[in-house]
Amino acid sequence: MRIQVFAVLKDFFKKEFELSANISNIADLRRYLSLENPNAAMVLNRCRFAVQDEFVTDQYPLTGDEHIVVIPPSSGG
Amino acid sequence: MDVITKKELDLVALLQQSHCPTAGAVVLFSGEVRNHNSGKQVKYLEYEAHTSMATKMIDEILQSARTRWNLSIALAQHRIGKVKITESAVVVITASVHRGEAYASNRYVIDRIKHEVPIWKCEYLEDGSKEWGGNCNCHKETGDVNKHVYEFEVL
């Protein structure tokens, strides 16, 4: 799966990267990323996730082919 | 018009496009970069967006406002990249028969943009440091990153 991150998450991860780990859903992905980089855990807990430009829940199943966007809390305006 | 743009926002041109025979009220909100935040001196801001999602979400928010307040015009544009002090980072224009709907809908649009749309600001401070700032913190109150406390509902 391809992971894309934005804003403050770029301080912790590459802007885009491939992940080949066995990850079954968004909740797993959130946990995996938090373990990879514990300093990002607090932000990751507040992030929304999107697949194909649509927000998805923690239960959303992943097959490994998805493009997943990790979206920190908004701060536009 | 690109909803998300790297170019300077042309408020005058946008207002000029927003006159309408059915509208007795036009409200323009410009969110501008100020030189201080939380007691710190701000040099400039850099905005970034997930452009495809942000564009789609702003379009949906504008459509929702048009329907809810029966607006003649609803438009919004958000800038990304470096935005200097006093420059406009976001503009929302609403036009309606009477001013009540124009004010209320304008507030609704900007509040939803700020809370929901994937756009982020990074503050570059006078002391040389930078901070990703001004995040939506509603989850602390609602316990859910998808549920927000909107100013237009509280006021």
Short mmCIF file of C-alpha atoms in Angstrom, two decimals:
data_model
loop_
_atom_site.label_atom_id
_atom_site.label_comp_id
_atom_site.label_asym_id
_atom_site.label_seq_id
_atom_site.Cartn_x
_atom_site.Cartn_y
_atom_site.Cartn_z
CA MET A 1 0.00 0.00 0.00
CA ARG A 2 1.07 3.54 -0.64
CA ILE A 3 0.92 5.99 2.28
CA GLN A 4 0.83 9.76 1.87
CA VAL A 5 1.14 12.13 4.81
CA PHE A 6 0.69 15.86 5.22
CA ALA A 7 1.62 18.80 7.42
CA VAL A 8 3.18 17.95 10.80
CA LEU A 9 3.41 14.25 9.89
CA LYS A 10 6.12 15.13 7.38
CA ASP A 11 8.32 15.85 10.42
CA PHE A 12 8.03 12.14 11.29
CA PHE A 13 7.59 10.26 7.99
CA LYS A 14 8.52 10.62 4.32
CA LYS A 15 5.85 12.49 2.40
CA GLU A 16 4.98 9.31 0.48
CA PHE A 17 6.14 5.78 1.06
CA GLU A 18 5.29 2.15 0.31
CA LEU A 19 4.33 -0.23 3.08
CA SER A 20 4.40 -3.99 2.55
CA ALA A 21 3.59 -5.03 6.14
CA ASN A 22 0.59 -7.22 6.79
CA ILE A 23 -1.98 -4.62 7.81
CA SER A 24 -5.64 -5.57 7.76
CA ASN A 25 -7.45 -2.31 8.46
CA ILE A 26 -7.03 1.39 9.24
CA ALA A 27 -6.85 0.80 13.00
CA ASP A 28 -3.93 -1.60 12.39
CA LEU A 29 -2.25 0.96 10.16
CA ARG A 30 -2.62 3.67 12.83
CA ARG A 31 -1.04 1.30 15.39
CA TYR A 32 1.74 0.26 12.99
CA LEU A 33 2.70 3.84 12.19
CA SER A 34 2.61 4.79 15.89
CA LEU A 35 4.99 1.94 16.72
CA GLU A 36 7.26 2.90 13.81
CA ASN A 37 7.51 6.40 15.14
CA PRO A 38 6.30 6.76 18.77
CA ASN A 39 6.86 10.54 18.63
CA ALA A 40 4.05 10.73 16.05
CA ALA A 41 1.60 8.62 18.08
CA MET A 42 -0.25 11.55 19.63
CA VAL A 43 -0.83 13.18 16.24
CA LEU A 44 -1.74 9.86 14.59
CA ASN A 45 -4.45 9.31 17.21
CA ARG A 46 -6.12 12.53 16.05
CA CYS A 47 -5.75 11.89 12.31
CA ARG A 48 -8.43 10.99 9.81
CA PHE A 49 -7.61 8.52 7.07
CA ALA A 50 -8.79 8.58 3.46
CA VAL A 51 -8.75 5.97 0.69
CA GLN A 52 -9.32 7.11 -2.89
CA ASP A 53 -10.06 10.62 -1.56
CA GLU A 54 -12.87 9.44 0.72
CA PHE A 55 -12.67 9.41 4.53
CA VAL A 56 -12.79 5.91 5.97
CA THR A 57 -13.33 4.53 9.48
CA ASP A 58 -10.88 2.56 11.61
CA GLN A 59 -12.66 -0.64 10.56
CA TYR A 60 -12.10 -0.07 6.83
CA PRO A 61 -10.43 -3.25 5.48
CA LEU A 62 -7.14 -2.97 3.59
CA THR A 63 -5.98 -5.38 0.88
CA GLY A 64 -2.55 -3.82 0.31
CA ASP A 65 -3.30 -2.10 -3.01
CA GLU A 66 -4.71 1.12 -1.60
CA HIS A 67 -3.44 4.68 -1.70
CA ILE A 68 -4.02 5.87 1.85
CA VAL A 69 -3.84 9.49 2.91
CA VAL A 70 -3.23 10.35 6.55
CA ILE A 71 -4.90 13.63 7.43
CA PRO A 72 -3.92 15.53 10.59
CA PRO A 73 -6.47 17.89 12.20
CA SER A 74 -7.28 20.76 9.84
CA SER A 75 -5.84 24.22 10.38
CA GLY A 76 -6.89 26.14 7.30
CA GLY A 77 -8.35 29.63 7.25
CA MET B 1 -11.80 29.43 -10.66
CA ASP B 2 -9.49 27.09 -8.73
CA VAL B 3 -10.79 26.61 -5.20
CA ILE B 4 -7.24 25.92 -4.01
CA THR B 5 -4.67 28.22 -5.54
CA LYS B 6 -1.03 29.21 -5.24
CA LYS B 7 -1.83 32.66 -6.60
CA GLU B 8 -2.59 35.75 -4.55
CA LEU B 9 -6.35 35.99 -3.91
CA ASP B 10 -7.94 38.80 -5.91
CA LEU B 11 -10.66 39.94 -3.53
CA VAL B 12 -11.75 42.85 -5.70
CA ALA B 13 -12.22 40.68 -8.79
CA LEU B 14 -14.09 38.05 -6.78
CA LEU B 15 -16.40 40.66 -5.28
CA GLN B 16 -16.99 42.12 -8.71
CA GLN B 17 -18.23 38.71 -9.89
CA SER B 18 -20.59 38.45 -6.92
CA HIS B 19 -23.20 41.07 -7.72
CA CYS B 20 -26.52 39.50 -8.55
CA PRO B 21 -29.96 40.98 -9.39
CA THR B 22 -31.71 38.69 -6.86
CA ALA B 23 -29.33 39.51 -3.99
CA GLY B 24 -29.78 42.49 -1.67
CA ALA B 25 -26.84 41.46 0.49
CA VAL B 26 -23.30 40.37 -0.31
CA VAL B 27 -20.90 39.37 2.48
CA LEU B 28 -17.18 38.92 1.83
CA PHE B 29 -15.00 37.34 4.51
CA SER B 30 -11.25 37.50 4.08
CA GLY B 31 -9.10 35.43 6.45
CA GLU B 32 -5.82 37.32 6.62
CA VAL B 33 -2.40 36.58 8.02
CA ARG B 34 -1.64 38.50 11.22
CA ASN B 35 1.79 39.13 12.69
CA HIS B 36 1.19 37.43 16.04
CA ASN B 37 -0.30 34.26 17.49
CA SER B 38 -0.39 33.04 21.10
CA GLY B 39 2.03 35.79 22.13
CA LYS B 40 4.56 34.93 19.41
CA GLN B 41 5.64 37.14 16.53
CA VAL B 42 4.74 35.60 13.18
CA LYS B 43 6.85 36.31 10.10
CA TYR B 44 4.67 34.55 7.51
CA LEU B 45 2.56 31.42 7.01
CA GLU B 46 2.85 28.50 4.65
CA TYR B 47 -0.30 26.61 3.78
CA GLU B 48 -0.58 23.19 2.25
CA ALA B 49 -3.63 21.20 1.20
CA HIS B 50 -4.67 17.83 -0.05
CA THR B 51 -5.94 19.64 -3.11
CA SER B 52 -8.29 17.09 -4.67
CA MET B 53 -10.09 16.36 -1.39
CA ALA B 54 -10.10 19.99 -0.29
CA THR B 55 -11.60 21.14 -3.58
CA LYS B 56 -14.34 18.53 -3.46
CA MET B 57 -15.15 19.22 0.19
CA ILE B 58 -15.33 23.00 -0.26
CA ASP B 59 -17.63 22.50 -3.26
CA GLU B 60 -19.89 20.32 -1.11
CA ILE B 61 -19.90 22.85 1.75
CA LEU B 62 -20.81 25.66 -0.66
CA GLN B 63 -23.60 23.59 -2.17
CA SER B 64 -24.93 22.81 1.29
CA ALA B 65 -24.94 26.55 2.13
CA ARG B 66 -26.69 27.44 -1.15
CA THR B 67 -29.47 24.97 -0.41
CA ARG B 68 -29.83 25.77 3.32
CA TRP B 69 -30.04 29.57 2.88
CA ASN B 70 -31.30 29.72 -0.71
CA LEU B 71 -28.24 31.76 -1.72
CA SER B 72 -27.82 33.55 -5.02
CA ILE B 73 -24.03 33.14 -4.82
CA ALA B 74 -21.64 31.16 -2.64
CA LEU B 75 -17.95 30.93 -3.45
CA ALA B 76 -14.73 30.28 -1.61
CA GLN B 77 -11.06 30.20 -2.47
CA HIS B 78 -8.11 29.15 -0.29
CA ARG B 79 -4.52 29.97 -0.96
CA ILE B 80 -1.61 27.55 -0.45
CA GLY B 81 2.13 28.20 -0.29
CA LYS B 82 3.72 31.19 1.39
CA VAL B 83 1.28 33.89 2.50
CA LYS B 84 2.67 37.12 3.90
CA ILE B 85 1.35 39.27 6.76
CA THR B 86 -1.88 41.14 5.79
CA GLU B 87 -2.40 38.96 2.71
CA SER B 88 -5.60 36.98 2.36
CA ALA B 89 -5.34 33.22 2.90
CA VAL B 90 -9.01 32.45 2.38
CA VAL B 91 -12.02 34.26 1.00
CA VAL B 92 -15.70 33.37 1.30
CA ILE B 93 -18.43 35.32 -0.48
CA THR B 94 -22.13 34.75 0.06
CA ALA B 95 -24.99 36.66 -1.55
CA SER B 96 -28.65 36.40 -0.64
CA VAL B 97 -31.94 38.27 -0.70
CA HIS B 98 -31.42 39.72 2.81
CA ARG B 99 -28.32 40.20 5.00
CA GLY B 100 -29.25 37.65 7.68
CA GLU B 101 -28.79 34.71 5.33
CA ALA B 102 -25.63 36.17 3.79
CA TYR B 103 -23.97 36.61 7.21
CA ALA B 104 -25.11 33.27 8.64
CA SER B 105 -24.15 31.25 5.58
CA ASN B 106 -20.76 32.95 5.32
CA ARG B 107 -19.99 31.99 8.92
CA TYR B 108 -21.15 28.45 8.25
CA VAL B 109 -18.88 28.07 5.21
CA ILE B 110 -15.72 29.43 6.86
CA ASP B 111 -16.28 27.46 10.07
CA ARG B 112 -16.70 24.19 8.18
CA ILE B 113 -13.64 24.92 6.02
CA LYS B 114 -11.53 25.56 9.12
CA HIS B 115 -12.69 22.45 10.98
CA GLU B 116 -13.09 19.86 8.24
CA VAL B 117 -11.16 20.56 5.06
CA PRO B 118 -7.64 19.08 4.69
CA ILE B 119 -5.71 22.34 4.67
CA TRP B 120 -2.92 23.12 7.13
CA LYS B 121 -0.93 26.16 8.15
CA CYS B 122 2.65 26.31 9.31
CA GLU B 123 3.67 29.44 11.18
CA TYR B 124 7.15 30.76 10.55
CA LEU B 125 8.08 32.85 13.57
CA GLU B 126 10.35 35.86 13.93
CA ASP B 127 12.67 33.84 16.22
CA GLY B 128 13.48 31.51 13.29
CA SER B 129 11.37 28.56 14.48
CA LYS B 130 8.29 27.08 12.82
CA GLU B 131 5.09 25.58 14.21
CA TRP B 132 2.25 23.67 12.63
CA GLY B 133 -0.50 25.59 14.30
CA GLY B 134 -4.12 26.40 14.87
CA ASN B 135 -5.36 22.83 14.61
CA CYS B 136 -8.95 21.89 15.11
CA ASN B 137 -9.11 20.55 18.67
CA CYS B 138 -12.77 19.59 18.72
CA HIS B 139 -12.02 15.93 19.42
CA LYS B 140 -11.07 16.94 22.97
CA GLU B 141 -14.67 17.98 23.49
CA THR B 142 -16.51 15.55 21.21
CA GLY B 143 -14.23 12.52 21.59
CA ASP B 144 -14.43 11.98 17.82
CA VAL B 145 -12.10 13.42 15.16
CA ASN B 146 -15.07 13.61 12.78
CA LYS B 147 -17.33 15.59 15.13
CA HIS B 148 -16.82 19.31 15.52
CA VAL B 149 -18.05 22.20 17.60
CA TYR B 150 -18.84 24.90 15.08
CA GLU B 151 -18.78 28.57 16.02
CA PHE B 152 -21.90 29.18 13.91
CA GLU B 153 -23.81 26.78 16.16
CA VAL B 154 -22.45 28.17 19.44
CA LEU B 155 -22.93 31.88 18.82
#
